[in-house]
Amino acid sequence: MTDFTSLGVKAIRDGVANGDFTALEVAQAFNAAVDAASALNAFIVPTPEQAIGAAMRVDAKRAGGESLGAMAGVPIGMKDLFATQGTQTTAASHILEGFTPEYESTVSQNLWNAGAGMLGKLNLDQFAMGSSNETSHFGNVSSPWRKEDTNAAMSPGGSSGGSSTAVAARIAPAATGTDTGGSIRQPAAFTGICGIKPTYGRCSRWGVVAFASSLDQAGPMARSVEDCAIMLGAMAGFDPKDATSLQMDVPDWESALSSDLKGKKVGIPKEYRMDGTDEAILASWEQGKAWLKDAGAEIVDISLPHTKYALPAYYIIAPAEASSNLARYDGVRYGLRDLPEGAGLQDMYAETRAAGFGDEVKRRILIGTYVLSAGFYDAYYTQAQKVRALVARDFEQAWAQCDLILAPTTPTASFPLGSLTDDPLTMYLNDVFAVPASLAGLPAMSVPAGLNPDGLPLGLQIVGKPFDEQTVLDAGLAIEQRAGFTHAPEKWW
Ligand code: GLN
């Protein structure tokens, strides 16, 4: 009997299309795996009946000889930042508890149209703010990975920690993620899976709970590069409901996928060789260069001189936008309402927001309103926007010398849950290599490169030119083929 939970997107889709097994069998197997993995706390709300319903529709279509979509028969996990009609959508915050949208996000709708089904809503850092999945109102997500010889619960990364855990633990073949400053790539790196943040605007933000609108971008998380290419193709596309949506055709990334990098130049940014970066990570970067060279690429040294200013600029711009975006949670329109006896409108706002938002979210709102305040706007917000332009210009200049950039995804491997919660600055440093591509709106992917001496996964990051997801995926495939990363976490849950 096939162990369906070991299969990825392509294997499931093709197996269903060929009649090797039914979509229903697959959905049942993953529903059971989700059920058995509650110790990981990856899901806020499992939706087994939705996975079954979608599977039955696919099986009926196939029986009727109808054509099947790119994700037909594939049950996926949906980050609980995407509004799903009729299913609670919380952004992992108490303030949205009980909020059941009347509408479906464009990205999730695109996936259902392509034949995917929903296993459930995945846990995340509250409002996608965090790097360890410890800011969720619904509890920490535990990585399925453990350091060799210890039982300490490890971080799955954040904010898409439910997504990374579900895919790495084989309780979902793939999941959606969102990436504002690394939230697809960092959790993918921590859990030994692939994840791509496409060019800003490729995936519609409509119906995705907003964090920092000029940075937020959805993308797929899966166990292979090809699975990411397939799923991204289903998620992406112009959407008139999102004013920043790209009016461009979605290329067929899946069929064009090729690991032949002849004629491609890979830039190695010297500024990413930072103090405090793990030896094992530097070694995997060297290994990555050798793999891309072996795939036919030429390696060139480049400079991205404003790299070290990217993270501080991000931690001004993202909270500024968040403070504005989160103003809408007022106790009137969504979820929680805290209205003490005899209280007025202002009290209701204050009580609801005090009770509804978690500490990290409050920290971001405070920073955001501060940097946008009349007295400090120029000193912080305007300055950060100038830095953002310089970071983007660094990349534009680099494209004169190279076609893609190779760097580590993170400065360290995963860490034990709880070990950084009192140290927000070190926590923020997790995204030091991820944030520059976010500020510049560039496509960027993390692919597993190997294990560190503790037996924990490490990721390599590929950053591409605007709209050139193809080269990013191709280089990802070249690394994947050479890394031969077949490790899976040992099952303890
Ligand atoms: N860890 C970063 C933050 O907390 C990035 C989050 C994200 O990309 N959503 O802001």
Short mmCIF file of C-alpha atoms and ligand atoms in Angstrom, two decimals:
data_model
loop_
_atom_site.label_atom_id
_atom_site.label_comp_id
_atom_site.label_asym_id
_atom_site.label_seq_id
_atom_site.Cartn_x
_atom_site.Cartn_y
_atom_site.Cartn_z
CA MET A 1 0.00 0.00 0.00
CA THR A 2 1.27 3.49 -0.84
CA ASP A 3 2.19 5.67 2.12
CA PHE A 4 0.38 8.70 0.76
CA THR A 5 1.84 11.04 3.34
CA SER A 6 5.31 10.55 1.90
CA LEU A 7 4.14 11.95 -1.46
CA GLY A 8 4.55 15.53 -2.64
CA VAL A 9 2.39 17.73 -4.85
CA LYS A 10 3.46 16.38 -8.23
CA ALA A 11 3.35 12.72 -7.19
CA ILE A 12 -0.16 13.12 -5.78
CA ARG A 13 -1.49 15.12 -8.70
CA ASP A 14 -0.05 12.74 -11.30
CA GLY A 15 -1.08 9.65 -9.34
CA VAL A 16 -4.66 10.87 -9.10
CA ALA A 17 -4.71 11.86 -12.79
CA ASN A 18 -3.34 8.44 -13.79
CA GLY A 19 -5.84 6.60 -11.63
CA ASP A 20 -3.13 5.00 -9.46
CA PHE A 21 -5.13 6.07 -6.41
CA THR A 22 -8.02 8.37 -5.62
CA ALA A 23 -7.90 11.89 -4.25
CA LEU A 24 -10.18 10.65 -1.47
CA GLU A 25 -7.62 8.08 -0.29
CA VAL A 26 -4.97 10.80 -0.20
CA ALA A 27 -7.16 13.24 1.73
CA GLN A 28 -8.06 10.55 4.26
CA ALA A 29 -4.41 9.67 4.82
CA PHE A 30 -3.41 13.30 5.43
CA ASN A 31 -6.43 13.96 7.64
CA ALA A 32 -5.33 11.03 9.80
CA ALA A 33 -1.75 12.36 9.88
CA VAL A 34 -2.99 15.81 10.95
CA ASP A 35 -5.03 14.18 13.69
CA ALA A 36 -2.09 12.15 14.95
CA ALA A 37 0.25 15.14 15.01
CA SER A 38 -1.59 17.44 17.40
CA ALA A 39 1.51 17.52 19.64
CA LEU A 40 3.18 19.72 17.00
CA ASN A 41 0.36 22.30 17.25
CA ALA A 42 0.76 23.09 13.56
CA PHE A 43 -2.96 23.62 12.93
CA ILE A 44 -5.25 26.10 14.64
CA VAL A 45 -8.33 24.59 13.01
CA PRO A 46 -8.20 21.30 11.06
CA THR A 47 -10.83 21.10 8.32
CA PRO A 48 -10.91 17.40 7.41
CA GLU A 49 -14.36 17.64 5.84
CA GLN A 50 -13.14 20.32 3.41
CA ALA A 51 -10.22 18.13 2.34
CA ILE A 52 -12.64 15.26 1.75
CA GLY A 53 -15.12 17.44 -0.14
CA ALA A 54 -12.48 18.78 -2.52
CA ALA A 55 -11.08 15.29 -3.07
CA MET A 56 -14.49 13.90 -3.93
CA ARG A 57 -15.05 16.68 -6.44
CA VAL A 58 -11.72 15.87 -8.11
CA ASP A 59 -12.49 12.14 -8.20
CA ALA A 60 -15.90 12.85 -9.72
CA LYS A 61 -14.37 15.14 -12.35
CA ARG A 62 -11.86 12.49 -13.30
CA ALA A 63 -14.59 9.87 -13.52
CA GLY A 64 -16.52 12.22 -15.79
CA GLY A 65 -13.49 12.69 -18.05
CA GLU A 66 -13.18 16.38 -17.22
CA SER A 67 -9.80 18.09 -17.30
CA LEU A 68 -8.08 18.42 -13.93
CA GLY A 69 -6.28 21.45 -12.52
CA ALA A 70 -2.60 21.83 -11.64
CA MET A 71 -3.22 20.97 -7.97
CA ALA A 72 -6.01 18.45 -8.48
CA GLY A 73 -6.30 16.05 -5.59
CA VAL A 74 -3.61 17.73 -3.48
CA PRO A 75 -4.71 18.54 0.07
CA ILE A 76 -2.76 21.47 1.50
CA GLY A 77 -2.38 23.44 4.69
CA MET A 78 -3.51 27.08 4.60
CA LYS A 79 -1.66 29.61 6.73
CA ASP A 80 -4.27 31.21 8.97
CA LEU A 81 -3.51 34.61 7.49
CA PHE A 82 -5.58 33.87 4.37
CA ALA A 83 -9.26 34.65 4.70
CA THR A 84 -11.26 31.48 4.08
CA GLN A 85 -14.98 31.83 3.61
CA GLY A 86 -16.91 30.15 6.40
CA THR A 87 -13.77 29.00 8.24
CA GLN A 88 -12.39 30.95 11.18
CA THR A 89 -9.46 33.18 10.20
CA THR A 90 -7.45 34.56 13.10
CA ALA A 91 -3.91 35.55 12.05
CA ALA A 92 -3.17 33.63 15.30
CA SER A 93 -4.48 36.58 17.31
CA HIS A 94 -7.07 36.65 20.07
CA ILE A 95 -8.48 39.82 18.51
CA LEU A 96 -9.69 37.85 15.50
CA GLU A 97 -10.88 34.81 17.41
CA GLY A 98 -14.30 33.86 16.15
CA PHE A 99 -13.94 35.86 12.94
CA THR A 100 -15.41 33.86 10.07
CA PRO A 101 -14.92 35.68 6.77
CA GLU A 102 -17.73 36.12 4.28
CA TYR A 103 -15.15 36.02 1.51
CA GLU A 104 -12.25 33.94 0.24
CA SER A 105 -8.76 35.32 -0.39
CA THR A 106 -7.75 35.37 -4.05
CA VAL A 107 -4.75 33.08 -3.51
CA SER A 108 -6.74 30.43 -1.65
CA GLN A 109 -9.53 30.66 -4.24
CA ASN A 110 -6.96 30.18 -7.02
CA LEU A 111 -5.73 27.04 -5.26
CA TRP A 112 -9.23 25.62 -4.85
CA ASN A 113 -9.92 26.41 -8.52
CA ALA A 114 -6.80 24.39 -9.39
CA GLY A 115 -8.24 21.39 -7.52
CA ALA A 116 -6.46 21.64 -4.16
CA GLY A 117 -8.28 20.84 -0.91
CA MET A 118 -7.82 22.29 2.56
CA LEU A 119 -6.52 20.21 5.49
CA GLY A 120 -6.91 23.11 7.87
CA LYS A 121 -5.77 26.55 8.96
CA LEU A 122 -2.15 26.62 10.02
CA ASN A 123 -0.69 28.23 13.10
CA LEU A 124 1.71 31.18 12.72
CA ASP A 125 3.25 34.03 14.62
CA GLN A 126 0.54 36.50 15.57
CA PHE A 127 -0.19 38.75 12.57
CA ALA A 128 2.91 37.15 11.00
CA MET A 129 5.15 39.06 13.40
CA GLY A 130 7.90 36.80 14.61
CA SER A 131 10.67 34.42 13.63
CA SER A 132 10.02 31.45 15.90
CA ASN A 133 6.26 30.83 16.00
CA GLU A 134 6.15 31.74 19.67
CA THR A 135 3.88 34.81 19.38
CA SER A 136 0.73 32.90 18.43
CA HIS A 137 -2.29 33.23 20.72
CA PHE A 138 -2.84 29.53 20.05
CA GLY A 139 0.49 28.37 21.47
CA ASN A 140 3.92 27.63 20.07
CA VAL A 141 4.39 25.38 17.09
CA SER A 142 7.04 22.75 17.67
CA SER A 143 9.41 21.83 14.88
CA PRO A 144 9.37 18.11 14.10
CA TRP A 145 13.18 18.31 14.17
CA ARG A 146 15.22 17.87 17.31
CA LYS A 147 18.87 18.43 18.01
CA GLU A 148 20.70 15.15 18.06
CA ASP A 149 20.56 13.52 21.49
CA THR A 150 18.17 16.04 23.07
CA ASN A 151 14.43 16.28 23.55
CA ALA A 152 14.26 20.07 23.59
CA ALA A 153 11.40 21.44 21.51
CA MET A 154 12.90 23.43 18.63
CA SER A 155 11.55 26.41 16.76
CA PRO A 156 10.05 25.73 13.31
CA GLY A 157 10.90 29.32 12.36
CA GLY A 158 8.37 32.03 11.79
CA SER A 159 6.10 33.42 10.96
CA SER A 160 5.02 30.50 8.73
CA GLY A 161 5.93 27.96 11.43
CA GLY A 162 2.75 25.91 11.18
CA SER A 163 3.34 25.67 7.43
CA SER A 164 6.97 24.59 7.76
CA THR A 165 6.18 22.06 10.46
CA ALA A 166 3.24 20.53 8.61
CA VAL A 167 5.26 20.05 5.43
CA ALA A 168 8.43 18.81 7.15
CA ALA A 169 6.47 16.40 9.35
CA ARG A 170 4.62 14.99 6.32
CA ILE A 171 1.22 15.97 7.63
CA ALA A 172 0.70 18.12 4.53
CA PRO A 173 2.37 17.73 1.12
CA ALA A 174 2.53 21.52 0.80
CA ALA A 175 1.31 24.67 2.48
CA THR A 176 0.87 28.33 1.79
CA GLY A 177 3.15 30.82 3.46
CA THR A 178 3.53 34.56 3.48
CA ASP A 179 6.78 36.46 3.57
CA THR A 180 7.08 40.07 4.70
CA GLY A 181 10.71 39.91 5.76
CA GLY A 182 11.62 36.23 5.58
CA SER A 183 8.60 34.34 6.85
CA ILE A 184 8.60 31.77 4.06
CA ARG A 185 12.36 31.38 3.68
CA GLN A 186 13.49 31.27 7.31
CA PRO A 187 10.99 28.60 8.43
CA ALA A 188 11.71 26.61 5.26
CA ALA A 189 15.43 26.71 6.11
CA PHE A 190 14.81 25.68 9.74
CA THR A 191 12.79 22.62 8.76
CA GLY A 192 14.58 21.29 5.68
CA ILE A 193 11.96 22.19 3.09
CA CYS A 194 11.71 24.56 0.09
CA GLY A 195 9.85 27.85 0.00
CA ILE A 196 9.71 30.68 -2.50
CA LYS A 197 8.62 34.26 -2.09
CA PRO A 198 7.87 35.47 -5.61
CA THR A 199 8.35 38.99 -6.95
CA TYR A 200 6.20 41.49 -5.04
CA GLY A 201 2.84 41.61 -6.79
CA ARG A 202 2.86 38.10 -8.29
CA CYS A 203 0.39 36.77 -5.72
CA SER A 204 -2.62 38.85 -4.83
CA ARG A 205 -2.74 40.26 -1.31
CA TRP A 206 -6.52 40.48 -1.46
CA GLY A 207 -8.01 38.65 1.50
CA VAL A 208 -4.65 38.15 3.19
CA VAL A 209 -4.59 39.72 6.65
CA ALA A 210 -2.27 42.71 6.13
CA PHE A 211 0.95 43.13 8.10
CA ALA A 212 3.14 45.50 6.05
CA SER A 213 1.44 45.95 2.71
CA SER A 214 4.44 47.14 0.71
CA LEU A 215 6.31 43.96 1.68
CA ASP A 216 3.71 41.19 2.18
CA GLN A 217 3.86 38.45 -0.43
CA ALA A 218 2.39 34.95 -0.47
CA GLY A 219 4.22 31.87 -1.72
CA PRO A 220 4.34 28.09 -1.55
CA MET A 221 6.20 25.85 0.90
CA ALA A 222 6.81 22.25 -0.16
CA ARG A 223 9.41 19.50 -0.07
CA SER A 224 10.72 19.92 -3.59
CA VAL A 225 11.53 22.75 -5.96
CA GLU A 226 9.23 21.29 -8.59
CA ASP A 227 6.34 21.17 -6.12
CA CYS A 228 6.96 24.84 -5.35
CA ALA A 229 6.94 25.66 -9.08
CA ILE A 230 3.61 23.89 -9.54
CA MET A 231 1.96 25.47 -6.52
CA LEU A 232 3.28 28.96 -7.22
CA GLY A 233 1.82 28.69 -10.73
CA ALA A 234 -1.57 27.97 -9.17
CA MET A 235 -1.34 30.79 -6.61
CA ALA A 236 -0.06 33.61 -8.81
CA GLY A 237 -1.86 35.86 -11.28
CA PHE A 238 -3.16 39.35 -11.85
CA ASP A 239 -5.98 40.37 -9.54
CA PRO A 240 -7.88 43.60 -10.15
CA LYS A 241 -8.84 43.57 -6.46
CA ASP A 242 -5.23 44.24 -5.42
CA ALA A 243 -3.89 47.60 -6.62
CA THR A 244 -0.28 46.33 -6.47
CA SER A 245 -0.97 43.10 -8.33
CA LEU A 246 1.33 42.57 -11.32
CA GLN A 247 -0.42 42.78 -14.68
CA MET A 248 1.70 40.02 -16.18
CA ASP A 249 1.08 36.53 -17.46
CA VAL A 250 2.09 33.74 -15.14
CA PRO A 251 4.85 31.77 -16.85
CA ASP A 252 4.67 27.98 -16.88
CA TRP A 253 7.46 27.56 -14.35
CA GLU A 254 6.86 23.85 -14.02
CA SER A 255 7.47 22.92 -17.67
CA ALA A 256 10.36 25.33 -18.08
CA LEU A 257 12.20 24.01 -15.01
CA SER A 258 15.82 23.16 -15.84
CA SER A 259 18.88 22.71 -13.67
CA ASP A 260 21.24 23.62 -16.51
CA LEU A 261 22.75 26.94 -15.48
CA LYS A 262 25.14 27.37 -18.40
CA GLY A 263 25.59 31.05 -19.20
CA LYS A 264 24.25 32.16 -15.80
CA LYS A 265 26.33 34.24 -13.43
CA VAL A 266 25.88 33.75 -9.71
CA GLY A 267 26.73 36.72 -7.50
CA ILE A 268 28.23 36.12 -4.06
CA PRO A 269 27.63 39.24 -1.94
CA LYS A 270 30.59 39.89 0.32
CA GLU A 271 28.46 41.77 2.87
CA TYR A 272 26.60 38.56 3.76
CA ARG A 273 29.76 37.21 5.38
CA MET A 274 28.74 38.66 8.75
CA ASP A 275 30.17 38.25 12.21
CA GLY A 276 28.21 35.71 14.17
CA THR A 277 27.30 33.55 11.20
CA ASP A 278 27.65 29.84 12.03
CA GLU A 279 30.69 28.00 10.64
CA ALA A 280 28.40 25.29 9.30
CA ILE A 281 26.38 27.90 7.43
CA LEU A 282 29.47 29.42 5.86
CA ALA A 283 30.58 25.92 4.84
CA SER A 284 27.21 25.18 3.24
CA TRP A 285 27.45 28.47 1.33
CA GLU A 286 30.83 27.33 -0.08
CA GLN A 287 29.26 24.00 -0.98
CA GLY A 288 26.39 25.80 -2.69
CA LYS A 289 28.81 27.77 -4.85
CA ALA A 290 30.48 24.53 -5.92
CA TRP A 291 27.10 22.96 -6.77
CA LEU A 292 26.03 25.90 -8.93
CA LYS A 293 29.39 25.89 -10.67
CA ASP A 294 28.92 22.21 -11.34
CA ALA A 295 25.54 23.06 -12.89
CA GLY A 296 27.33 25.28 -15.40
CA ALA A 297 27.12 28.68 -13.72
CA GLU A 298 29.95 31.13 -13.32
CA ILE A 299 30.57 32.50 -9.82
CA VAL A 300 31.30 36.22 -9.42
CA ASP A 301 31.97 38.30 -6.33
CA ILE A 302 29.57 41.18 -5.88
CA SER A 303 28.91 43.90 -3.34
CA LEU A 304 25.57 44.96 -1.86
CA PRO A 305 26.97 47.82 0.21
CA HIS A 306 23.81 48.81 2.10
CA THR A 307 23.06 45.32 3.39
CA LYS A 308 23.75 46.15 7.02
CA TYR A 309 21.18 48.93 7.02
CA ALA A 310 18.41 46.74 5.61
CA LEU A 311 17.30 45.13 8.88
CA PRO A 312 17.06 48.39 10.86
CA ALA A 313 15.14 49.97 7.96
CA TYR A 314 12.80 46.97 7.85
CA TYR A 315 12.09 47.30 11.58
CA ILE A 316 10.93 50.86 10.98
CA ILE A 317 8.98 50.37 7.75
CA ALA A 318 7.23 47.12 8.69
CA PRO A 319 5.99 48.34 12.11
CA ALA A 320 4.96 51.70 10.57
CA GLU A 321 2.75 49.94 8.05
CA ALA A 322 1.55 47.46 10.65
CA SER A 323 0.46 50.22 13.03
CA SER A 324 -1.70 51.64 10.27
CA ASN A 325 -3.02 48.28 9.02
CA LEU A 326 -3.91 47.09 12.51
CA ALA A 327 -5.90 50.22 13.32
CA ARG A 328 -8.92 48.45 11.82
CA TYR A 329 -9.20 46.03 14.77
CA ASP A 330 -11.36 48.20 16.95
CA GLY A 331 -13.96 45.87 18.40
CA VAL A 332 -16.54 47.03 15.87
CA ARG A 333 -15.85 45.19 12.67
CA TYR A 334 -14.04 41.93 13.38
CA GLY A 335 -13.71 39.26 16.04
CA LEU A 336 -13.24 40.31 19.63
CA ARG A 337 -15.29 43.05 21.31
CA ASP A 338 -14.51 44.01 24.87
CA LEU A 339 -17.27 46.34 25.99
CA PRO A 340 -17.37 46.73 29.76
CA GLU A 341 -20.72 47.71 31.35
CA GLY A 342 -21.41 51.39 30.82
CA ALA A 343 -18.24 51.94 28.80
CA GLY A 344 -17.99 54.41 25.91
CA LEU A 345 -16.59 53.97 22.43
CA GLN A 346 -13.00 54.92 23.35
CA ASP A 347 -13.06 52.46 26.23
CA MET A 348 -14.23 49.74 23.90
CA TYR A 349 -11.37 50.44 21.48
CA ALA A 350 -8.83 50.45 24.29
CA GLU A 351 -10.17 47.40 26.11
CA THR A 352 -10.54 45.37 22.94
CA ARG A 353 -7.07 46.17 21.66
CA ALA A 354 -5.45 45.68 25.07
CA ALA A 355 -7.04 42.28 25.47
CA GLY A 356 -6.85 41.22 21.82
CA PHE A 357 -3.28 41.91 20.71
CA GLY A 358 -0.26 39.97 21.95
CA ASP A 359 2.90 41.58 23.32
CA GLU A 360 4.93 41.45 20.10
CA VAL A 361 2.05 42.97 18.13
CA LYS A 362 1.74 45.77 20.69
CA ARG A 363 5.49 46.36 20.50
CA ARG A 364 5.23 46.76 16.71
CA ILE A 365 2.24 49.11 16.97
CA LEU A 366 4.09 51.27 19.49
CA ILE A 367 7.23 51.41 17.35
CA GLY A 368 5.15 52.07 14.25
CA THR A 369 3.15 54.94 15.69
CA TYR A 370 6.32 56.42 17.16
CA VAL A 371 8.24 56.44 13.86
CA LEU A 372 5.21 57.93 12.09
CA SER A 373 4.60 60.63 14.71
CA ALA A 374 5.00 64.24 13.57
CA GLY A 375 8.19 64.86 15.54
CA PHE A 376 10.03 61.74 14.41
CA TYR A 377 8.67 60.99 10.95
CA ASP A 378 11.62 62.46 9.07
CA ALA A 379 14.23 61.09 11.43
CA TYR A 380 12.96 57.51 11.19
CA TYR A 381 10.34 56.77 8.57
CA THR A 382 11.64 59.01 5.77
CA GLN A 383 15.19 57.92 6.51
CA ALA A 384 14.19 54.24 6.40
CA GLN A 385 12.49 54.77 3.05
CA LYS A 386 15.69 56.29 1.70
CA VAL A 387 17.64 53.28 2.94
CA ARG A 388 15.09 51.03 1.28
CA ALA A 389 15.73 52.79 -2.04
CA LEU A 390 19.49 52.33 -1.59
CA VAL A 391 19.09 48.62 -0.82
CA ALA A 392 17.01 48.23 -3.97
CA ARG A 393 19.62 50.17 -5.96
CA ASP A 394 22.36 47.83 -4.70
CA PHE A 395 20.51 44.94 -6.30
CA GLU A 396 19.88 46.85 -9.54
CA GLN A 397 23.59 47.53 -9.81
CA ALA A 398 24.41 43.92 -9.01
CA TRP A 399 22.26 42.72 -11.92
CA ALA A 400 24.83 44.30 -14.26
CA GLN A 401 27.25 41.62 -13.05
CA CYS A 402 25.10 38.58 -12.31
CA ASP A 403 21.77 36.85 -12.99
CA LEU A 404 21.11 35.53 -9.50
CA ILE A 405 22.55 35.78 -6.01
CA LEU A 406 23.47 32.94 -3.67
CA ALA A 407 23.58 33.47 0.10
CA PRO A 408 22.68 31.63 3.28
CA THR A 409 19.00 31.91 4.24
CA THR A 410 19.69 32.45 7.95
CA PRO A 411 22.73 33.16 10.14
CA THR A 412 22.01 30.13 12.37
CA ALA A 413 20.07 26.87 12.34
CA SER A 414 16.90 26.47 14.44
CA PHE A 415 17.09 27.17 18.18
CA PRO A 416 15.18 25.77 21.16
CA LEU A 417 11.76 27.30 21.79
CA GLY A 418 12.02 29.88 24.56
CA SER A 419 15.74 30.54 24.08
CA LEU A 420 15.34 33.92 22.37
CA THR A 421 12.00 35.18 23.65
CA ASP A 422 13.62 37.69 26.03
CA ASP A 423 15.96 38.96 23.37
CA PRO A 424 13.97 40.57 20.56
CA LEU A 425 17.04 41.99 18.82
CA THR A 426 18.69 38.58 18.40
CA MET A 427 15.31 37.28 17.30
CA TYR A 428 15.08 40.03 14.67
CA LEU A 429 18.58 39.09 13.42
CA ASN A 430 17.18 35.80 12.13
CA ASP A 431 16.03 37.65 9.04
CA VAL A 432 19.19 39.62 8.39
CA PHE A 433 19.83 37.76 5.11
CA ALA A 434 16.16 37.57 4.10
CA VAL A 435 15.07 41.18 4.55
CA PRO A 436 17.09 42.87 1.75
CA ALA A 437 15.25 40.91 -0.98
CA SER A 438 11.95 41.80 0.71
CA LEU A 439 12.73 45.52 0.73
CA ALA A 440 13.62 45.29 -2.96
CA GLY A 441 10.54 43.17 -3.82
CA LEU A 442 12.67 40.45 -5.42
CA PRO A 443 11.90 36.76 -5.83
CA ALA A 444 13.84 34.66 -3.33
CA MET A 445 13.84 31.01 -2.38
CA SER A 446 15.27 28.80 0.32
CA VAL A 447 16.27 25.23 -0.48
CA PRO A 448 17.67 22.64 1.94
CA ALA A 449 21.44 22.31 1.71
CA GLY A 450 22.23 19.73 4.39
CA LEU A 451 22.38 19.21 8.14
CA ASN A 452 24.62 20.96 10.64
CA PRO A 453 26.71 19.00 13.18
CA ASP A 454 23.68 18.96 15.52
CA GLY A 455 21.60 17.24 12.87
CA LEU A 456 19.50 20.34 12.11
CA PRO A 457 18.64 21.49 8.57
CA LEU A 458 20.36 24.42 6.87
CA GLY A 459 19.00 26.38 3.92
CA LEU A 460 20.58 28.19 1.01
CA GLN A 461 18.91 31.27 -0.41
CA ILE A 462 18.68 32.23 -4.06
CA VAL A 463 17.63 35.76 -4.96
CA GLY A 464 16.62 36.62 -8.52
CA LYS A 465 15.91 39.59 -10.74
CA PRO A 466 12.40 41.02 -10.68
CA PHE A 467 9.91 38.66 -12.40
CA ASP A 468 12.61 36.01 -12.88
CA GLU A 469 11.26 33.30 -10.62
CA GLN A 470 12.33 30.84 -13.32
CA THR A 471 16.04 31.34 -12.75
CA VAL A 472 15.51 31.17 -9.00
CA LEU A 473 13.66 27.87 -9.33
CA ASP A 474 16.21 26.52 -11.80
CA ALA A 475 19.09 27.27 -9.45
CA GLY A 476 17.05 25.77 -6.61
CA LEU A 477 16.67 22.59 -8.65
CA ALA A 478 20.41 22.51 -9.38
CA ILE A 479 21.12 22.68 -5.65
CA GLU A 480 18.42 20.16 -4.79
CA GLN A 481 19.80 17.62 -7.25
CA ARG A 482 23.30 17.94 -5.85
CA ALA A 483 22.44 18.25 -2.17
CA GLY A 484 20.41 15.05 -2.28
CA PHE A 485 18.61 16.17 0.87
CA THR A 486 16.44 13.20 1.76
CA HIS A 487 16.56 13.63 5.53
CA ALA A 488 13.27 13.58 7.35
CA PRO A 489 12.74 14.31 11.03
CA GLU A 490 12.48 11.25 13.22
CA LYS A 491 8.87 10.79 14.27
CA TRP A 492 8.37 11.48 18.01
CA TRP A 493 4.89 13.00 18.03
N1 GLN B 1 10.43 37.77 11.29
C1 GLN B 1 10.09 38.98 10.59
C2 GLN B 1 9.20 39.83 11.45
O1 GLN B 1 8.89 39.44 12.55
C3 GLN B 1 9.45 38.67 9.28
C4 GLN B 1 8.03 38.27 9.41
C5 GLN B 1 7.38 37.98 8.11
O2 GLN B 1 8.03 37.85 7.08
N2 GLN B 1 6.06 37.92 8.16
O3 GLN B 1 8.82 40.90 11.05
#
